[in-house]
Coordinates of C-alpha atoms and ligand atoms in Angstrom, one line a residue:
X100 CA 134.8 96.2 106.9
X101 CA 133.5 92.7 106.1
X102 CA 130.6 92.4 103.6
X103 CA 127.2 92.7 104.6
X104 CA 125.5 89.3 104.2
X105 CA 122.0 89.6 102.9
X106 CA 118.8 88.6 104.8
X107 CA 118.3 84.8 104.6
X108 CA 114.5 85.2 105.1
X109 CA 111.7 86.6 107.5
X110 CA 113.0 84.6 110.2
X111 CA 116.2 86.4 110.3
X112 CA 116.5 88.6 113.5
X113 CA 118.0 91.3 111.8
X114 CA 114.6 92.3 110.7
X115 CA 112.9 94.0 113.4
X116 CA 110.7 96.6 111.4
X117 CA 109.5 96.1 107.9
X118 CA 106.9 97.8 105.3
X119 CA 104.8 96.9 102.6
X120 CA 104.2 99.8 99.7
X121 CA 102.0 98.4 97.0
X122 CA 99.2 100.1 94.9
X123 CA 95.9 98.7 95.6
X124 CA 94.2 96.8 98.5
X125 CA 94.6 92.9 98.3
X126 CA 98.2 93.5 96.7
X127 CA 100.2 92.6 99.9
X128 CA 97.7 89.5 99.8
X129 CA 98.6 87.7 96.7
X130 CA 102.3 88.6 97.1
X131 CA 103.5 88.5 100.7
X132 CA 101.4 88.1 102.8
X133 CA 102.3 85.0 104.0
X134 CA 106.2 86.6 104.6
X135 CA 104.3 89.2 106.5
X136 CA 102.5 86.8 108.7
X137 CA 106.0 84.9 109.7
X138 CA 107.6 88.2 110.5
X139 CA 104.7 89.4 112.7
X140 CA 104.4 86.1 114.2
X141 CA 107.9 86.6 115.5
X142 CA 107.4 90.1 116.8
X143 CA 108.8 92.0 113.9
X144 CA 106.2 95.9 113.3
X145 CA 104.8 95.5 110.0
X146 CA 103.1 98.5 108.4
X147 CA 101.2 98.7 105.2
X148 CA 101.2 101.7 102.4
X149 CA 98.8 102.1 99.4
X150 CA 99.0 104.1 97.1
X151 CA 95.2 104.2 96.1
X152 CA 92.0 102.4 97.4
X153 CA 91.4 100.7 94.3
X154 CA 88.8 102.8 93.3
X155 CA 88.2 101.4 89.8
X156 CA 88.1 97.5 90.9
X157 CA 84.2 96.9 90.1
X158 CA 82.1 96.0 87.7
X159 CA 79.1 96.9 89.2
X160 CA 77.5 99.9 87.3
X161 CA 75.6 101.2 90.6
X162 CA 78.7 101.6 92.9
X163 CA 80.9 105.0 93.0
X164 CA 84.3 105.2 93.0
X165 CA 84.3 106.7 96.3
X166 CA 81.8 104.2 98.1
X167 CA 84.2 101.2 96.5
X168 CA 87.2 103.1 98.0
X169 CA 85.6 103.1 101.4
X170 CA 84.9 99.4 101.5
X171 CA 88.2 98.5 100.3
X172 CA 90.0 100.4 102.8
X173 CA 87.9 98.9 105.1
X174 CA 88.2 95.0 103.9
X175 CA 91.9 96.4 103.5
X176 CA 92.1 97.3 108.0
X177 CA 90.1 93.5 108.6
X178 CA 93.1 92.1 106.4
X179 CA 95.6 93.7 108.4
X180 CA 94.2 92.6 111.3
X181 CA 94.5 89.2 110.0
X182 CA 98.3 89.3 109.2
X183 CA 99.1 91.6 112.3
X184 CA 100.0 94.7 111.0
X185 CA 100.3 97.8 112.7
X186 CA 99.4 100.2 110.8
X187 CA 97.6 100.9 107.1
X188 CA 98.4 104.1 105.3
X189 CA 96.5 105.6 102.5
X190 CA 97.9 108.2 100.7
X191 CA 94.4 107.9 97.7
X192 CA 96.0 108.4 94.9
X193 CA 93.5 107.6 91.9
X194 CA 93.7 103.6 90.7
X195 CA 94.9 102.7 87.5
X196 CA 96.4 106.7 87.2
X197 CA 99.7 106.1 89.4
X198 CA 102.5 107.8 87.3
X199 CA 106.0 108.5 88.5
X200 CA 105.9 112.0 90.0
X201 CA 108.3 113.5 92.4
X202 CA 105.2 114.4 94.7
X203 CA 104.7 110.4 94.7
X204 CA 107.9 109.9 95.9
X205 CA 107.5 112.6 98.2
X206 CA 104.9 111.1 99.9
X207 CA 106.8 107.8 99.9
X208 CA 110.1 109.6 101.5
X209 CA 107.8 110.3 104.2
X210 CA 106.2 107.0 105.1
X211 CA 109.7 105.3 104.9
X212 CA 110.8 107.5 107.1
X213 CA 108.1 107.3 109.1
X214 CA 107.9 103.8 109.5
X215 CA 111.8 103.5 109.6
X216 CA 112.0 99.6 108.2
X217 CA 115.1 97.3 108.3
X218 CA 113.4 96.0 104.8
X219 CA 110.6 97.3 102.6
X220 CA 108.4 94.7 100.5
X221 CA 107.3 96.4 96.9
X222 CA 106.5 95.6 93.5
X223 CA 109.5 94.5 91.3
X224 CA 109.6 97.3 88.4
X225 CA 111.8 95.3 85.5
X226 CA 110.4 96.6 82.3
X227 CA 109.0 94.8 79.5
X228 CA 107.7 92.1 82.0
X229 CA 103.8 92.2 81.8
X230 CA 102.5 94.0 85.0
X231 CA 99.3 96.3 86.4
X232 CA 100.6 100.2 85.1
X233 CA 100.3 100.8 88.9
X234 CA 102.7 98.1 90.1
X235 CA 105.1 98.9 88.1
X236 CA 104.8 102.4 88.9
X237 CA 104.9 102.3 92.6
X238 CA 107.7 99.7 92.5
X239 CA 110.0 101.9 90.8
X240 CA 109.4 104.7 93.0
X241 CA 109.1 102.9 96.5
X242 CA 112.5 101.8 95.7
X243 CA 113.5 105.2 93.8
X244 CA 112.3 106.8 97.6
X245 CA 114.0 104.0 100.1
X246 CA 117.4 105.0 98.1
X247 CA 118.8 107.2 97.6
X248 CA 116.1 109.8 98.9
X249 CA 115.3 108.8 102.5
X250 CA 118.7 108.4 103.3
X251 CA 119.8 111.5 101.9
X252 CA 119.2 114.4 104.5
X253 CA 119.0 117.0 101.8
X254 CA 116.2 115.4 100.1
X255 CA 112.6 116.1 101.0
X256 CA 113.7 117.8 104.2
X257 CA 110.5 118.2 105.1
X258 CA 109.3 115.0 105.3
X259 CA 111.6 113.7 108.4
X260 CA 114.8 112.3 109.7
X261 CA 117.0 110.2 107.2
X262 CA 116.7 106.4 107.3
X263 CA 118.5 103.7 106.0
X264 CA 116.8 100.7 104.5
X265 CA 118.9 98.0 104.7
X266 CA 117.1 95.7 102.2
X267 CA 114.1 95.7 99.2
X268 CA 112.6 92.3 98.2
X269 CA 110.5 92.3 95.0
X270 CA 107.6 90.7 94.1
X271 CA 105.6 89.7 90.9
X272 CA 108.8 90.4 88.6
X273 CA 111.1 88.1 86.5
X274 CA 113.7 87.1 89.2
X275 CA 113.4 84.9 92.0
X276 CA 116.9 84.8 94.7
X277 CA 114.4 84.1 97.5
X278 CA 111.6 81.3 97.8
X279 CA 109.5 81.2 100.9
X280 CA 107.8 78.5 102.1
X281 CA 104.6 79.6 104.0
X282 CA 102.5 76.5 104.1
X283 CA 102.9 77.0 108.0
X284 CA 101.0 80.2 107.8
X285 CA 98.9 79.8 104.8
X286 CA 95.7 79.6 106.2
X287 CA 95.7 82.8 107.9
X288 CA 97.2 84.0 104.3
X289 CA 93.6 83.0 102.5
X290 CA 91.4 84.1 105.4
X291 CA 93.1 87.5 105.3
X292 CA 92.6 87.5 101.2
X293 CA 89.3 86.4 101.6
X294 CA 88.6 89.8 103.7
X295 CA 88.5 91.4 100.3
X296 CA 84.9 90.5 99.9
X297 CA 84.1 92.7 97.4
X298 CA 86.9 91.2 95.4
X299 CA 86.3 87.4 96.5
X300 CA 83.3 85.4 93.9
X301 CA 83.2 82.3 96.0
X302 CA 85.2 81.6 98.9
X303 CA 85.0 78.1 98.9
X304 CA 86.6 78.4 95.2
X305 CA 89.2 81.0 96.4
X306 CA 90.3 78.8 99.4
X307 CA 90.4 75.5 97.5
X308 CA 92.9 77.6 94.2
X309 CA 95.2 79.4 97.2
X310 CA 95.7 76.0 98.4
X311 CA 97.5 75.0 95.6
X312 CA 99.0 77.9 94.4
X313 CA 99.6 80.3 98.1
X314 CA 102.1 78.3 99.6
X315 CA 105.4 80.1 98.3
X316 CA 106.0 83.5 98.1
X317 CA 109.3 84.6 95.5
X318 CA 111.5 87.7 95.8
X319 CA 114.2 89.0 94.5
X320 CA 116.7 90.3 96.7
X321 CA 118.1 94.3 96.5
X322 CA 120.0 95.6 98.8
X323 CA 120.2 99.1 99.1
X324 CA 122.5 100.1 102.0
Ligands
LIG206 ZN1 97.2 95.6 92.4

């Protein structure tokens, strides 16, 4: 059998379903959304998991929890709109309170197999690198529930057929195999970021910074057939 060659990027066709776990609404923004854009332009079913509705992202002493959730998840569908996802899943898990639970990776069994992806877009988990608790959290278990669980039919047999997820590529972490340009795309990147009104000061501001700093997008490269 030869050796399986990596994916050179989001334009390779061997990608024809991917998905995005991540912990809070806006993550996919900052880190690969613009990856997401060039997949979807080409046709490729993007779907979206969170893990929480980033509950606890406001200063404001007036709003709840529960009426920030709502308006997230709501700025969270507009995005996905914007970068042509199919589908958003939230699974409201409480923000900033993610720990690495086999019910967690229960739940992510089941999307994964769900959403059966050729490649799954998380969080990179390498310790002692400085990271949100919750990134680093639902890294390690996205990738701890792509492989070996989902594939495994014995695992969480109640949550699905097995599936086999070719590739991960991580984000926010220490190592960088893959650099994408998306300067093609990166306007629809900020006007999906800039969705997130309640997490947006000025847009003007926003759009002018992104600009500078929105038009690569690094991974690094796991694969986990
Ligand atoms: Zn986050």
């Amino acid at each position: 059998m030869s050796p399986k060659k990596l994916f050179s990027g989001p334009a390779d066709r061997r990608i024809q379903r991917a998905l995005c776990i991540v912990a809070h609404p806006d993550d996919i923004d900052f880190y690969c959304a613009g990856t997401v854009v060039q997949m979807t332009a080409r046709g490729v079913h993007v779907d979206f998991v969170l893990a929480t509705s980033g509950d606890k992202g406001t200063s404001d002493p007036d709003l709840t929890g529960e009426a920030l959730a709502r308006t997230r998840e709501a700025e969270q569908e507009a995005s996905a709109r914007v970068l042509g996802a199919k589908h958003v899943e939230y699974l409201r898990q409480r923000d900033a309170e993610l720990t690495e639970t086999l019910v967690l990776r229960g739940l992510l069994v089941r999307e994964i197999r769900r959403s059966r992806p050729d490649l799954l877009l998380t969080f990179d988990p390498t310790p002692g690198y400085r990271q949100h608790p919750d990134h680093r959290v639902i890294g390690r278990v996205a990738l701890d529930a792509a492989w070996p669980c989902a594939r495994d039919r014995l695992s969480y047999p109640e949550a699905g057929p097995p599936h086999v997820t070719a590739e991960a590529w991580l984000f926010a972490g220490p190592r960088h195999d893959l650099k994408i340009d998306v300067s093609d795309v990166l306007e629809t990147k900020i006007d999906a970021r800039l969705e997130h009104r309640s997490q947006t000061g000025n847009p003007r501001t926003l759009r002018g910074r992104w600009r500078h700093i929105g038009a690569e997008e690094r991974f690094a490269q796991v694969d986990l057939r």
